[in-house]
mmCIF file of C-alpha atoms and ligand atoms in Angstrom:
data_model
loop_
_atom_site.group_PDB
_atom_site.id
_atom_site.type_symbol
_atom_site.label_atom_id
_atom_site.label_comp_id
_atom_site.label_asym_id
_atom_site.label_seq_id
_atom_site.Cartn_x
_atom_site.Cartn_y
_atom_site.Cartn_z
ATOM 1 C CA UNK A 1 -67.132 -1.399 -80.850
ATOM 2 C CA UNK A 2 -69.138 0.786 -82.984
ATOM 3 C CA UNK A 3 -72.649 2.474 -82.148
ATOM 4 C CA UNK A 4 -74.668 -0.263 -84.115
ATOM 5 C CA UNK A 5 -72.631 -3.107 -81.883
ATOM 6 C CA UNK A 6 -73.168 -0.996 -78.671
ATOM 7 C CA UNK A 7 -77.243 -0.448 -79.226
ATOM 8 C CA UNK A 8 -77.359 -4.051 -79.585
ATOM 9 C CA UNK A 9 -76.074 -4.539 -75.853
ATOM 10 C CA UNK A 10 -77.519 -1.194 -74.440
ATOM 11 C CA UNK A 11 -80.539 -3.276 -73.192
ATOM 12 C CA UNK A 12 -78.963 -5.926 -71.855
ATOM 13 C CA UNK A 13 -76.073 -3.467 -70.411
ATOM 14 C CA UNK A 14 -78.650 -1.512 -68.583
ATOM 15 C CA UNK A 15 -80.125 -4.627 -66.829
ATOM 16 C CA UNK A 16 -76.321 -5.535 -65.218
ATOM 17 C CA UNK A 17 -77.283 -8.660 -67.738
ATOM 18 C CA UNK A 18 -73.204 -8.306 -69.894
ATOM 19 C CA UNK A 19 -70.714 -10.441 -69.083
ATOM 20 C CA UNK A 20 -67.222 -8.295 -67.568
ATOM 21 C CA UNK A 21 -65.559 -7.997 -71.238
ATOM 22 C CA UNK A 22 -68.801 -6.999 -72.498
ATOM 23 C CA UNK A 23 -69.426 -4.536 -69.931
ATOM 24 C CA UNK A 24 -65.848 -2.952 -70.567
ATOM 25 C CA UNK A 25 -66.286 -2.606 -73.979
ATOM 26 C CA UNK A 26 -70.028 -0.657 -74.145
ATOM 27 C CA UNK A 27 -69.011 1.282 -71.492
ATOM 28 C CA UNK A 28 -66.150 2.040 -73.021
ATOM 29 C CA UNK A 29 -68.145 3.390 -76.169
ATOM 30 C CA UNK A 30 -70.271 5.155 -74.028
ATOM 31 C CA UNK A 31 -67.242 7.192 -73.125
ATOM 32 C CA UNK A 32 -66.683 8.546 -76.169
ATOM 33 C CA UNK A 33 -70.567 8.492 -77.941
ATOM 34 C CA UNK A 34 -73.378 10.992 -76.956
ATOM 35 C CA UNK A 35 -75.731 9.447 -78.785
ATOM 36 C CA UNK A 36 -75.795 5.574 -77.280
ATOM 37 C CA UNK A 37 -75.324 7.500 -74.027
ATOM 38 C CA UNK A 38 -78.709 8.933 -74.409
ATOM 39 C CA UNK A 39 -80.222 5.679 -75.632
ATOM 40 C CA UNK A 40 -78.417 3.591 -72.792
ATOM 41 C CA UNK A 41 -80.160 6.734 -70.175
ATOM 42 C CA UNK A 42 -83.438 5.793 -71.877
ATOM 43 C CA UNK A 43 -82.874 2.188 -71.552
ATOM 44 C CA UNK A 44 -82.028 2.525 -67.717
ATOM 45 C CA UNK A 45 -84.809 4.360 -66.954
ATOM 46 C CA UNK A 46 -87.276 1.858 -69.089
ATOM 47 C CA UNK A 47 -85.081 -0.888 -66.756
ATOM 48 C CA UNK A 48 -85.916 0.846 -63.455
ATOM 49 C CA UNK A 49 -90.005 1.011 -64.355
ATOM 50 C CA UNK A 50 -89.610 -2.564 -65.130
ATOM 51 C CA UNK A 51 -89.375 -3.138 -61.297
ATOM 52 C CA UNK A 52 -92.821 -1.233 -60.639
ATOM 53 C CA UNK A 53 -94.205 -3.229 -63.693
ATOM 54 C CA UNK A 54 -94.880 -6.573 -61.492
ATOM 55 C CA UNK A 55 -98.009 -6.767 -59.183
ATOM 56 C CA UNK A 56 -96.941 -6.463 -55.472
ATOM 57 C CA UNK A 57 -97.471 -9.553 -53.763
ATOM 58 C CA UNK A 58 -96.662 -10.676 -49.738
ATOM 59 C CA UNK A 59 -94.117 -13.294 -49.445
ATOM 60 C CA UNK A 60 -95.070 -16.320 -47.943
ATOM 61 C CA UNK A 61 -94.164 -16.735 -43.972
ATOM 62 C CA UNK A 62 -91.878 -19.323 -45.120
ATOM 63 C CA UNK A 63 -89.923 -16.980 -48.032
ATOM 64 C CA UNK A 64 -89.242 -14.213 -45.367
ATOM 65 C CA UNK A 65 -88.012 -16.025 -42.674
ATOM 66 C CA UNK A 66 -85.191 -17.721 -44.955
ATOM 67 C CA UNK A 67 -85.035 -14.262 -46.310
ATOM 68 C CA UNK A 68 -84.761 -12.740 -42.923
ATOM 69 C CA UNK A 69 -81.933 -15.682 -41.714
ATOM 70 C CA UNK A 70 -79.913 -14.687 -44.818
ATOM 71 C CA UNK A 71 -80.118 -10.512 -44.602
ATOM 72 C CA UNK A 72 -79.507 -10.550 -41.131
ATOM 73 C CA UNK A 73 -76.756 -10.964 -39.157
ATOM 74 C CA UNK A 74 -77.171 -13.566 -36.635
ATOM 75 C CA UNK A 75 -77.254 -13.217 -32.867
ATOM 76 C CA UNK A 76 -74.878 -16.326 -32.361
ATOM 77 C CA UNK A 77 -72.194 -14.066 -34.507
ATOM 78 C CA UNK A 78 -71.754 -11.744 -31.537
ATOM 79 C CA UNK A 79 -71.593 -14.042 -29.106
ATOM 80 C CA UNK A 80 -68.434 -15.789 -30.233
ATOM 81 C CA UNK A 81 -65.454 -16.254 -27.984
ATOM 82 C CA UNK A 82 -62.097 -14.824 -28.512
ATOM 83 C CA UNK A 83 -59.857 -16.077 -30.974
ATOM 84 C CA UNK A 84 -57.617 -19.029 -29.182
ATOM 85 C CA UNK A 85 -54.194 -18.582 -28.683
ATOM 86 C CA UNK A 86 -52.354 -20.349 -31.290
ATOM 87 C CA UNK A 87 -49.062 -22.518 -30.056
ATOM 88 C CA UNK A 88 -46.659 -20.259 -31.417
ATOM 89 C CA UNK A 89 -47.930 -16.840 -29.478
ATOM 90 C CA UNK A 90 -48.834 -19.291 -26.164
ATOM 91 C CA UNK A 91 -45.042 -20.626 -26.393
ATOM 92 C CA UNK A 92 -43.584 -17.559 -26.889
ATOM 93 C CA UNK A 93 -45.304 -15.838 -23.989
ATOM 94 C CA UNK A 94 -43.989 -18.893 -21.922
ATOM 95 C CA UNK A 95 -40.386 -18.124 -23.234
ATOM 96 C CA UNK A 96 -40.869 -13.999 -22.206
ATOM 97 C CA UNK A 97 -42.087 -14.752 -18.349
ATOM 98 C CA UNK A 98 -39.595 -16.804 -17.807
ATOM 99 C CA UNK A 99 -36.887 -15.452 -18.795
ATOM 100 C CA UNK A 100 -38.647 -12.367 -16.670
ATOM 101 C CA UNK A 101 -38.138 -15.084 -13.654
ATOM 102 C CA UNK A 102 -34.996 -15.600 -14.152
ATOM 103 C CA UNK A 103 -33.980 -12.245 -14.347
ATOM 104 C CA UNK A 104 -36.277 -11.151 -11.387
ATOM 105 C CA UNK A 105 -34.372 -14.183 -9.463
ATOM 106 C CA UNK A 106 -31.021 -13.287 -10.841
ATOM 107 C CA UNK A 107 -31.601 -10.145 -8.804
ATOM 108 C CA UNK A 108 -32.897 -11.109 -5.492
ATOM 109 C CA UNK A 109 -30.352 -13.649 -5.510
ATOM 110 C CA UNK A 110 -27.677 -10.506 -5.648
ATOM 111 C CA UNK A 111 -29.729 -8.623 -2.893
ATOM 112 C CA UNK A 112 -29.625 -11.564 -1.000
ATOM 113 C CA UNK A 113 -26.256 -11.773 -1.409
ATOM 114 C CA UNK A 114 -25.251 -8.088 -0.479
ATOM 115 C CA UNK A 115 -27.240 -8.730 2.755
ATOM 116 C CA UNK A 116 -25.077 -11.644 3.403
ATOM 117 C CA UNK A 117 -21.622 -9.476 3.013
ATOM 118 C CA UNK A 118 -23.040 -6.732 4.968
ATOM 119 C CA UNK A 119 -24.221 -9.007 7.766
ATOM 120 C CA UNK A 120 -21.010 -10.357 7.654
ATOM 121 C CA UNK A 121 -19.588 -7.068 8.203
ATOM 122 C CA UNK A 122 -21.399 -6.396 11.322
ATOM 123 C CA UNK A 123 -20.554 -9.068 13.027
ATOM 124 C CA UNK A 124 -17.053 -8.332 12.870
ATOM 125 C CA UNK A 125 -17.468 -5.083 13.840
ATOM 126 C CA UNK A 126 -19.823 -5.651 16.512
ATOM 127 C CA UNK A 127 -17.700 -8.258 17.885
ATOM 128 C CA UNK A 128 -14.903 -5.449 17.819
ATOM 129 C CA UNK A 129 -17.038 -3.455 19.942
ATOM 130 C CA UNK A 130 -17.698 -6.043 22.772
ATOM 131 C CA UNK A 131 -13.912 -6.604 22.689
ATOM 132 C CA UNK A 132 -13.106 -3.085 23.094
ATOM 133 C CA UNK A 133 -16.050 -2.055 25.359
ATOM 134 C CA UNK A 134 -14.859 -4.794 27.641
ATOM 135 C CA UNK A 135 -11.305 -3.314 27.558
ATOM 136 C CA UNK A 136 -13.107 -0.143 28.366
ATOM 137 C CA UNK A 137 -14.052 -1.717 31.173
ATOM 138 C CA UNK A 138 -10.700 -3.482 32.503
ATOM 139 C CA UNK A 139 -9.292 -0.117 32.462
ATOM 140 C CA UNK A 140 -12.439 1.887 34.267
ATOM 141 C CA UNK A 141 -12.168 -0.606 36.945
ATOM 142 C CA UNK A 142 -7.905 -0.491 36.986
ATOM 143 C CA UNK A 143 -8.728 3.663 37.232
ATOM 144 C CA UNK A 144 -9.669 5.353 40.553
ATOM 145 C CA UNK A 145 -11.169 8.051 38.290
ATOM 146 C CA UNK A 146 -12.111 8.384 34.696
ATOM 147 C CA UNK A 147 -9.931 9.097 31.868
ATOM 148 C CA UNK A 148 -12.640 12.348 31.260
ATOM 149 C CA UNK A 149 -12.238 13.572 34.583
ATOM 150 C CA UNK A 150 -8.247 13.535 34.898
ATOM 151 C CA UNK A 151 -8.176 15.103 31.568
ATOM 152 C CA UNK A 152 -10.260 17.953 32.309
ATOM 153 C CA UNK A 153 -8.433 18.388 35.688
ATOM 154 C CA UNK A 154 -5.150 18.972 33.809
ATOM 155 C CA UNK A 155 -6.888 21.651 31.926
HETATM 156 ZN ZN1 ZN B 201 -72.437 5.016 -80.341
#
């Protein structure tokens, strides 16, 4: 693009008016020309007083409430629930507790079952005792004195 091409466009470039490959290409000039840089600073100042150029007027109640409903965010936006489980996560989750029951079962079932062996245990051994506390007893009876008292008269 050369400096007559880009002073064509400056006007229309200051105003945002270009289309994308348009825009590339005078700005691209402008990269490498002083001079349409000064006339495109010239024509973006000239672009800004063209706001301030119109008579102010109030808007309508009408224009700035459909102004206001599209600026603002609305209320209802903050109020919305949490995003819903999709099947996937909600079947997977299913999947992790209970294979966390199983597990959790898995091992009271082996607590329940050391119980079992060790209950098992004392009731042999308990039933040993009766057996030999009653043979204590056969021979305390059988004794005129007790085997604690002969042995400490032979010391
Ligand atoms: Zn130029």
């Amino acid at each position: 693009m050369n400096c007559e091409e880009a002073q064509e466009l400056l006007d229309a470039y200051s105003l945002g008016a270009l289309e994308k490959p348009e825009t590339r290409r005078v700005e691209k000039h402008l990269s490498s020309c002083s001079d349409c840089r000064l006339l495109h600073q010239q024509a973006a100042e000239t672009a800004a007083l063209l706001a301030l150029a119109a008579p102010l007027r109030r808007a309508s109640p009408a224009l700035r409430l459909r102004l206001r409903q599209r600026v603002l965010p609305r209320p209802a936006l903050n109020w919305l629930p949490a995003p819903r489980l999709s099947w996937a996560t909600a079947a997977a989750m299913l999947v992790v507790v209970s294979l966390g029951a199983l597990a959790w079962g898995g091992f009271l079932q082996t607590q329940v079952n050391d119980l079992k062996t060790d209950s098992d245990r004392f009731a042999v051994l308990y039933g040993e005792l009766e057996r030999r506390g009653e043979t204590v007893d056969v021979l305390q009876k059988a004794s005129p004195t007790p085997p604690s008292a002969r042995r400490t008269s032979r010391v």
